Steps between C-alpha positions, in 0.01 A plus 500: 500500500467524122779250444335255738161540334651457155693190599196329653308479172796392287615262773167321491504481120854364492420245771198350324581522128663169395773668297631696800405267785856372548658695782838653461693798382335546154155528658619751759686705239188512281291605801737784591517608136121515463455686828775742394303574184156532663581706811630813320194499273243485782679723753353828365148352506496395866503728801617334819433787739195360682562129472431298812583144591152378406525658156838337440362162608203537264734596214723198567200264498379661175843458340515135608155436352587673172830312481327165546236594244760609244708188562198276453415654163862482387528138621192395302700556182780271622254238623324500163830444320580201720 
């Protein structure tokens, strides 16, 4: 569950940001690398004992929203340079 939640946010950022928008192996490798760094850091902070399906769905929607928001702010820099 933690790997899926971590990959949702970075997946959205890598999909929208112009520098990483090209699909392929480098994007997927970077996504796996970032998730591999984040998941061990947040694992002690999250307890998954009483997590239901609704809670997981809400967390996924939150991660998608935060990923889009982060990607938009990162993309503004690239759009300004163009």
